[in-house]
PDB file of C-alpha atoms in Angstrom:
ATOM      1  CA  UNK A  26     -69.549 140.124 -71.818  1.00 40.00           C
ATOM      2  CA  UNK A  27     -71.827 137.243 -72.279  1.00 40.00           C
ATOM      3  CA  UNK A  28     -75.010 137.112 -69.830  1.00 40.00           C
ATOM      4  CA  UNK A  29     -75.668 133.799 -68.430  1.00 39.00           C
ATOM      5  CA  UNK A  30     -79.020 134.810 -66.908  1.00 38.00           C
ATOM      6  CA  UNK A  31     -80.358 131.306 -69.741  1.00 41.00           C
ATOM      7  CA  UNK A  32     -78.563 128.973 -67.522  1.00 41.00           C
ATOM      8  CA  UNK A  33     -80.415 126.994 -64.679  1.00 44.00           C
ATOM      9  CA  UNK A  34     -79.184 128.686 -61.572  1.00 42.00           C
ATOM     10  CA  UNK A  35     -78.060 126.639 -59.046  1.00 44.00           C
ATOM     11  CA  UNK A  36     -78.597 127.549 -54.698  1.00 43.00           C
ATOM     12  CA  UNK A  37     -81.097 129.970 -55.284  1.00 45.00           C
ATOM     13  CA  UNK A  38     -78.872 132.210 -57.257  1.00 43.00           C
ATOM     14  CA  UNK A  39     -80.290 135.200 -59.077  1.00 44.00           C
ATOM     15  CA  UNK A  40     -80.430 135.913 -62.601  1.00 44.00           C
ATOM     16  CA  UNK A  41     -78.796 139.792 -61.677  1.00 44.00           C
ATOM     17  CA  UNK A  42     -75.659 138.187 -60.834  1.00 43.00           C
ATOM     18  CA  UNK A  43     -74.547 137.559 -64.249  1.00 43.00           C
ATOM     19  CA  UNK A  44     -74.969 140.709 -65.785  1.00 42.00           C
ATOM     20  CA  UNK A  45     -70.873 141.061 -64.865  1.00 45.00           C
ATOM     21  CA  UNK A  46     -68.988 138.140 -64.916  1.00 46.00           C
ATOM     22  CA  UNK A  47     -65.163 138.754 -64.519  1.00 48.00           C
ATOM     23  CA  UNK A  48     -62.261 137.130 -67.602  1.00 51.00           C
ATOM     24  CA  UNK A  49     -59.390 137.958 -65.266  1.00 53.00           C
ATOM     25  CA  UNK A  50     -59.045 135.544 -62.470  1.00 55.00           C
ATOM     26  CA  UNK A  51     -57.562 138.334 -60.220  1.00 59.00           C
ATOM     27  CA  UNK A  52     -60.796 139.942 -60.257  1.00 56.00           C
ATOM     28  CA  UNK A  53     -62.579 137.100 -59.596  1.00 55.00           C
ATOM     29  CA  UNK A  54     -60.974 136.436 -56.490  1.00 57.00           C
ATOM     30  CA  UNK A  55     -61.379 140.151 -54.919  1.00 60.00           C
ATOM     31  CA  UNK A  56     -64.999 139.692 -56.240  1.00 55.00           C
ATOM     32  CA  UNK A  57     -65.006 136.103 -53.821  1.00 54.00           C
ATOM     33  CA  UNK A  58     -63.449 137.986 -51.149  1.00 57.00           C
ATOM     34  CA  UNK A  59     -66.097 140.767 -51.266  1.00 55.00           C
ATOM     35  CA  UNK A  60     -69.161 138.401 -51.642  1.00 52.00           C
ATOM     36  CA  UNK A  61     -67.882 135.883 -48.450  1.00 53.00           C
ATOM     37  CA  UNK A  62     -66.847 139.024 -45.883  1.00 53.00           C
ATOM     38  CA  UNK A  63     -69.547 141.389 -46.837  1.00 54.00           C
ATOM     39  CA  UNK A  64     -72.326 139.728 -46.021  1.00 50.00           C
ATOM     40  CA  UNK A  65     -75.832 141.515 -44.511  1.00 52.00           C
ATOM     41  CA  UNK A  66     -76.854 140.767 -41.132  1.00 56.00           C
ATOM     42  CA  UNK A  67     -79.909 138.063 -39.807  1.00 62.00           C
ATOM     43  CA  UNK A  68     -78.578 134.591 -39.665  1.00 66.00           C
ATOM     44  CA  UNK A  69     -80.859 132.865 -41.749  1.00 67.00           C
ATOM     45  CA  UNK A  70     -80.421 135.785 -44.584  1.00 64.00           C
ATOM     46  CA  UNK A  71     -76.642 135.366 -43.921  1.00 63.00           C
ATOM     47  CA  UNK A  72     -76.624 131.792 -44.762  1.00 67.00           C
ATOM     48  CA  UNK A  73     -78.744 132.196 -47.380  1.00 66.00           C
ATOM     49  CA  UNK A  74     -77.254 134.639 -49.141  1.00 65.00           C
ATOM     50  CA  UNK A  75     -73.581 133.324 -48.458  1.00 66.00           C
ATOM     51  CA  UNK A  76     -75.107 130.088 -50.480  1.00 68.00           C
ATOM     52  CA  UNK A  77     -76.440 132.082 -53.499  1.00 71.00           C
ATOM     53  CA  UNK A  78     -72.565 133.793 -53.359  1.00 70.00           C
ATOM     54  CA  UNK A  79     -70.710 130.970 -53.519  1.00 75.00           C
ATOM     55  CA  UNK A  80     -72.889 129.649 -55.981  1.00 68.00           C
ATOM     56  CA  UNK A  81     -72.563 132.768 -57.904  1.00 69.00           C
ATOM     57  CA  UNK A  82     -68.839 132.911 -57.364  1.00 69.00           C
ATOM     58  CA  UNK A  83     -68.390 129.098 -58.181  1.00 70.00           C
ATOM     59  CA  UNK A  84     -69.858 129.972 -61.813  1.00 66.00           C
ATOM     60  CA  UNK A  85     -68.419 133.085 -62.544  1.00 65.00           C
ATOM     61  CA  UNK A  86     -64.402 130.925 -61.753  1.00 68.00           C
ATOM     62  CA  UNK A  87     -66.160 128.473 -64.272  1.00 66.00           C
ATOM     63  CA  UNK A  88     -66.548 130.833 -66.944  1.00 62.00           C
ATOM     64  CA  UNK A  89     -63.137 132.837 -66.490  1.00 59.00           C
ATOM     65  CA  UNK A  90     -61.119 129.195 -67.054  1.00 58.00           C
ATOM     66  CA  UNK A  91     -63.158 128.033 -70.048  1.00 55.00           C
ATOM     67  CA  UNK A  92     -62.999 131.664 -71.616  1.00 52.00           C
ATOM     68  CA  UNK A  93     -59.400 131.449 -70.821  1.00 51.00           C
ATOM     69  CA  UNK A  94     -59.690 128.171 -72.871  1.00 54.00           C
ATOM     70  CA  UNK A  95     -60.409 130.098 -76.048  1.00 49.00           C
ATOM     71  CA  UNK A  96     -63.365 129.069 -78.068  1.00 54.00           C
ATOM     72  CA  UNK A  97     -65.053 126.038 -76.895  1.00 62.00           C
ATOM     73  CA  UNK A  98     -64.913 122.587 -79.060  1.00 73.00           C
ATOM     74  CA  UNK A  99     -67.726 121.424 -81.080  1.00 88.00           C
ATOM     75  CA  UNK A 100     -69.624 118.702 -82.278  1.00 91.00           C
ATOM     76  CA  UNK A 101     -69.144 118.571 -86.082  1.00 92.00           C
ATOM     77  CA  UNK A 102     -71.617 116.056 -87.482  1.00 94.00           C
ATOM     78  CA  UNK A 103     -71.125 114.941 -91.704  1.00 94.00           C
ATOM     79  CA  UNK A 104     -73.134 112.550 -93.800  1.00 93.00           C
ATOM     80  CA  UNK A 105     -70.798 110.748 -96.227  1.00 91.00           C
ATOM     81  CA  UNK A 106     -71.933 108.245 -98.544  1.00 89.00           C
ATOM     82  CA  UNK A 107     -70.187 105.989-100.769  1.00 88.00           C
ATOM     83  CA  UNK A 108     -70.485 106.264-103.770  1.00 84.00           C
ATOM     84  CA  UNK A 109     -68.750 104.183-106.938  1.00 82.00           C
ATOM     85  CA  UNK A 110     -68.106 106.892-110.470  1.00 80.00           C
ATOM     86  CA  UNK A 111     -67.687 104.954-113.609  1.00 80.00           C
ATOM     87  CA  UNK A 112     -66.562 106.023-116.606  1.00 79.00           C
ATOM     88  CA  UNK A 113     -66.695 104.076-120.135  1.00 83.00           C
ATOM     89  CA  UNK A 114     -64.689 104.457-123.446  1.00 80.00           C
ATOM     90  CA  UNK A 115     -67.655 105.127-126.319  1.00 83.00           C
ATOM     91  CA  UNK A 116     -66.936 103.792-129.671  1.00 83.00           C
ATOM     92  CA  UNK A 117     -64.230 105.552-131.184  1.00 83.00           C
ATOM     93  CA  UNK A 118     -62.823 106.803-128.166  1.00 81.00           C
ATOM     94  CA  UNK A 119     -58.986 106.050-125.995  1.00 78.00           C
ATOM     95  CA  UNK A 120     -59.370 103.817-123.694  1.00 77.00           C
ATOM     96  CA  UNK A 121     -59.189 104.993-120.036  1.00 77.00           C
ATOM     97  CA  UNK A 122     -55.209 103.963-118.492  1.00 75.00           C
ATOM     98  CA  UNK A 123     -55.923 102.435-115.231  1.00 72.00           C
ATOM     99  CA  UNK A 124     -52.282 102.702-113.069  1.00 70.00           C
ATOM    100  CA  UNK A 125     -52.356  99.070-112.944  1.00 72.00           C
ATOM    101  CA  UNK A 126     -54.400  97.404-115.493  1.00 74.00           C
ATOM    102  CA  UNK A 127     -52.992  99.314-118.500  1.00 78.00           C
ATOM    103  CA  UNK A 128     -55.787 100.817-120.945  1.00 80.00           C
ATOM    104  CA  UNK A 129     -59.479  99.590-120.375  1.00 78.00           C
ATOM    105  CA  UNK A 130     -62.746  99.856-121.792  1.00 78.00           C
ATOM    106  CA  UNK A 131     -64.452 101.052-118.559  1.00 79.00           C
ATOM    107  CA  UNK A 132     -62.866 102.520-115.400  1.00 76.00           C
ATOM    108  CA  UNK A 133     -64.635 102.491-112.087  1.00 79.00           C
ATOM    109  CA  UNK A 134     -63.560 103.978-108.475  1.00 80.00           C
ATOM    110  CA  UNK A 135     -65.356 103.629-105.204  1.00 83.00           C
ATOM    111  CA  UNK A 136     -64.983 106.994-103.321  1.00 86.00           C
ATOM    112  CA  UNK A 137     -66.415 108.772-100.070  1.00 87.00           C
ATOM    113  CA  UNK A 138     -68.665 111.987-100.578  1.00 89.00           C
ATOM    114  CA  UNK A 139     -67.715 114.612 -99.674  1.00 89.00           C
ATOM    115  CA  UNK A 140     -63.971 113.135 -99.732  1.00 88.00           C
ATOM    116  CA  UNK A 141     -62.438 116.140 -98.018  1.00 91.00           C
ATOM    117  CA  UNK A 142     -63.829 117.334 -94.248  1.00 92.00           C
ATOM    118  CA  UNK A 143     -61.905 120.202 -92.403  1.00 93.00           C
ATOM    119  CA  UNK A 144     -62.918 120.376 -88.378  1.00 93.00           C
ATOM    120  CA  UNK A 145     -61.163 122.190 -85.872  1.00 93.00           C
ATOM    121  CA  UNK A 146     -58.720 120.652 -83.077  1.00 93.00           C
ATOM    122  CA  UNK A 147     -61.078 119.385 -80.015  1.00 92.00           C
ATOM    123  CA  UNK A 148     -63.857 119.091 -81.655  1.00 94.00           C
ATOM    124  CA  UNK A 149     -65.648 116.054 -80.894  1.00 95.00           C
ATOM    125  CA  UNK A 150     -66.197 114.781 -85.135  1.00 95.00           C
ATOM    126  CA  UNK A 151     -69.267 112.620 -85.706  1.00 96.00           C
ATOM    127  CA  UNK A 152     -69.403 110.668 -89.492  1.00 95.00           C
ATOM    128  CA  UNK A 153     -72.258 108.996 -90.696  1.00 96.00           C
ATOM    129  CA  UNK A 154     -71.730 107.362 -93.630  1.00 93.00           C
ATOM    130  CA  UNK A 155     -74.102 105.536 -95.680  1.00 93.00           C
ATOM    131  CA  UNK A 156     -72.950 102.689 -97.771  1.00 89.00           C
ATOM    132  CA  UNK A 157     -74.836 103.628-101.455  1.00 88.00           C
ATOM    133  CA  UNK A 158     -72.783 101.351-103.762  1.00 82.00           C
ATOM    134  CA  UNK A 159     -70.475  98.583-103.406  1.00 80.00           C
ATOM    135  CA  UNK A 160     -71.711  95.019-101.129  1.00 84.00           C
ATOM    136  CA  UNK A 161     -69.381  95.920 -98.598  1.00 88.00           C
ATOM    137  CA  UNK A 162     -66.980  98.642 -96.473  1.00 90.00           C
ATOM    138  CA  UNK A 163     -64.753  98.238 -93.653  1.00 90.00           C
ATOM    139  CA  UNK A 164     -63.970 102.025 -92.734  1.00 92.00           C
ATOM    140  CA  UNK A 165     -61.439 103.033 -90.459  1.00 93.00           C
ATOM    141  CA  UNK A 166     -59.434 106.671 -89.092  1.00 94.00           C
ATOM    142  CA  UNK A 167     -56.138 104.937 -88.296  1.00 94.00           C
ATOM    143  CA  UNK A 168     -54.765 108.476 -87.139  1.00 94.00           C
ATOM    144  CA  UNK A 169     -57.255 108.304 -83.917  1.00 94.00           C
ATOM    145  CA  UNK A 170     -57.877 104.361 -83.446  1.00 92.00           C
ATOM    146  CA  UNK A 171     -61.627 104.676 -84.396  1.00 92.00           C
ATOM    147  CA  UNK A 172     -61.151 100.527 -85.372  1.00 91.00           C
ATOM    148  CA  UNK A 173     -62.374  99.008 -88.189  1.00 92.00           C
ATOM    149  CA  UNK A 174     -66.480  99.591 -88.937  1.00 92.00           C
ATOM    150  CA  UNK A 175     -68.148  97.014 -91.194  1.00 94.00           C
ATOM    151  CA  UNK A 176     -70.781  99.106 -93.465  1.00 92.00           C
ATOM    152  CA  UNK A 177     -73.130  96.751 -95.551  1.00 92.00           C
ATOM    153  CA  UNK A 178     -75.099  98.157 -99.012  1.00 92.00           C
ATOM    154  CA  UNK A 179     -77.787 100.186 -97.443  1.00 92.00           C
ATOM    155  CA  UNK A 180     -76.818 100.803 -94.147  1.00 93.00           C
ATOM    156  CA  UNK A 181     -75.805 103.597 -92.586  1.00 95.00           C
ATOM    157  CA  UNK A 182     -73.109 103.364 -89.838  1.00 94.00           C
ATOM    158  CA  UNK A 183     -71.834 105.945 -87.290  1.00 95.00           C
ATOM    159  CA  UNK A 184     -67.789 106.775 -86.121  1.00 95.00           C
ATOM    160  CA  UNK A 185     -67.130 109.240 -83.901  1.00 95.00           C
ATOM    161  CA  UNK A 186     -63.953 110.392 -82.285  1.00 95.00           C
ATOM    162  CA  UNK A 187     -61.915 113.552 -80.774  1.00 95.00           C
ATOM    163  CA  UNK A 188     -60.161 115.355 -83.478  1.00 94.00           C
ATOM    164  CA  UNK A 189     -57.464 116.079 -80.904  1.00 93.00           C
ATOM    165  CA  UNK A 190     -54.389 116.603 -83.021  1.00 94.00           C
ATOM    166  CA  UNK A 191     -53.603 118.844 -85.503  1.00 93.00           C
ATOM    167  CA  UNK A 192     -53.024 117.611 -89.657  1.00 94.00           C
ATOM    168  CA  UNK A 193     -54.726 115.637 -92.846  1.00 94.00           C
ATOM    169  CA  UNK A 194     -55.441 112.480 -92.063  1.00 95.00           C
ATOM    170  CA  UNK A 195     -57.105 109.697 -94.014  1.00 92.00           C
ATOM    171  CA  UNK A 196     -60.509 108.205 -93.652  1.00 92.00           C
ATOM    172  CA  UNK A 197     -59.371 104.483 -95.299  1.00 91.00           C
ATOM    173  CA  UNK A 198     -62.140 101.930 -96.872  1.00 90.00           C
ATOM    174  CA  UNK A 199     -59.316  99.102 -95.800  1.00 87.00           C
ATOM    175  CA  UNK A 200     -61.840  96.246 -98.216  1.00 82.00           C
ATOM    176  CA  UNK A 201     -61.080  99.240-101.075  1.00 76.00           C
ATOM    177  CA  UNK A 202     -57.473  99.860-100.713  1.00 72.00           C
ATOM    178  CA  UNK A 203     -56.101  99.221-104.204  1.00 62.00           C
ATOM    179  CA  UNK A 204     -57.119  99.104-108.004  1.00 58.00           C
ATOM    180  CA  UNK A 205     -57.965  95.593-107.986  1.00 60.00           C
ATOM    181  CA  UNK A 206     -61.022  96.393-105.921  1.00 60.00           C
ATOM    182  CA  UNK A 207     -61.953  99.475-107.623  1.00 61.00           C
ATOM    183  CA  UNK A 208     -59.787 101.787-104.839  1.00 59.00           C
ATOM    184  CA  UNK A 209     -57.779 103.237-103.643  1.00 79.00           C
ATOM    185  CA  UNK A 210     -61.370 104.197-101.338  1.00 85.00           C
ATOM    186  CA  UNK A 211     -60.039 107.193 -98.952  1.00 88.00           C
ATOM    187  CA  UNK A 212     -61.098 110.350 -97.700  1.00 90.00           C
ATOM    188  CA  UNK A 213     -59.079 113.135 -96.108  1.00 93.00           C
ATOM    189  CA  UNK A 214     -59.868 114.843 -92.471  1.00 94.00           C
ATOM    190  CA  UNK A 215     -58.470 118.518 -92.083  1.00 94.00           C
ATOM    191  CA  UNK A 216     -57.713 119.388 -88.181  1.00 94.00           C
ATOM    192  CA  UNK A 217     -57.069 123.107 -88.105  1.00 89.00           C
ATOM    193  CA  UNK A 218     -54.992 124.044 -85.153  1.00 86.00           C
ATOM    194  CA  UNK A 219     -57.141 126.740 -83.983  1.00 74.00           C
ATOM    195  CA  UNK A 220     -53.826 127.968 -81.441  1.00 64.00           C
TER     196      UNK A 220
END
């Protein structure tokens, strides 16, 4: 059992109260039956005490149904930057085959770093991605309708959204898509399903 005793306690509710705190809503409902009908006599102490119950009682419900939840969602914060690996035939070497140039002297790909991020189902998924090389990036999570963010060299822009279905999904630089501008620029978002 967790102890609660950290929390602020609301109606003049005592820490001692939380050293139990029921999972099974059955109990919890005998244990709000007890509390309300059992109360000690003195009107003021009655009313008093049938606040800090309640109060008490309220919190304890609370806990049961997100317990009953399973494990709470997160915030899952990541720092991505863009970055732009080159690569260049030396004397004597092949050329590098680009897909759609044929063979070239020098290759060069704009990527995001890290290019693979794995967050669980609810959690609330917070990117901040810095734009390192390249004069412009227009980022975008099609799969949950984050819109289209425009990151100049240098700055660093925020997207955040609720990872609330399960899959891979692609983090898309839509100014980067294909080889002629040094892409295809995506990244790839892993939602567990933590069922």
């Amino acid at each position: 059992m967790q102890n609660f005793s950290i929390l602020p306690l609301p109606f003049g509710v005592s820490s001692s109260y939380f050293s139990y705190l029921p999972e099974d809503p059955t109990v919890a409902k005998e244990l709000l039956g007890y509390l309300l009908w059992n109360l000690p006599q003195g009107e003021e102490r009655r009313k008093r005490i049938m606040v800090e119950r309640i109060g008490m009682v309220a919190l304890a419900l609370l806990a049961v149904a997100l317990l009953s939840r399973g494990a709470l969602a997160e915030t899952r914060e990541f720092l991505l930057i863009t970055g732009e690996p080159a690569w260049e035939a030396k004397p004597g070497e092949a050329p590098a085959m680009d897909r759609d140039r044929g063979p070239v002297k020098k290759i060069e790909r704009y990527v995001f770093h890290p290019g693979f991020l794995v967050v669980n189902r609810g959690d609330r998924v917070v990117l901040k991605i810095h734009a390192l090389k390249g004069d412009k990036h227009i980022v975008q999570i099609p799969a949950f309708k984050t819109g289209e963010t425009q990151i100049l060299r240098g700055e660093e822009k925020t997207i955040s959204f609720v990872a609330n279905k399960a899959g891979v999904f692609e983090i898309q630089c839509t100014n980067h898509l294909d080889s002629h501008k040094e892409g295809p620029m995506v990244g790839y978002i892993y939602v567990f399903d933590k069922k």
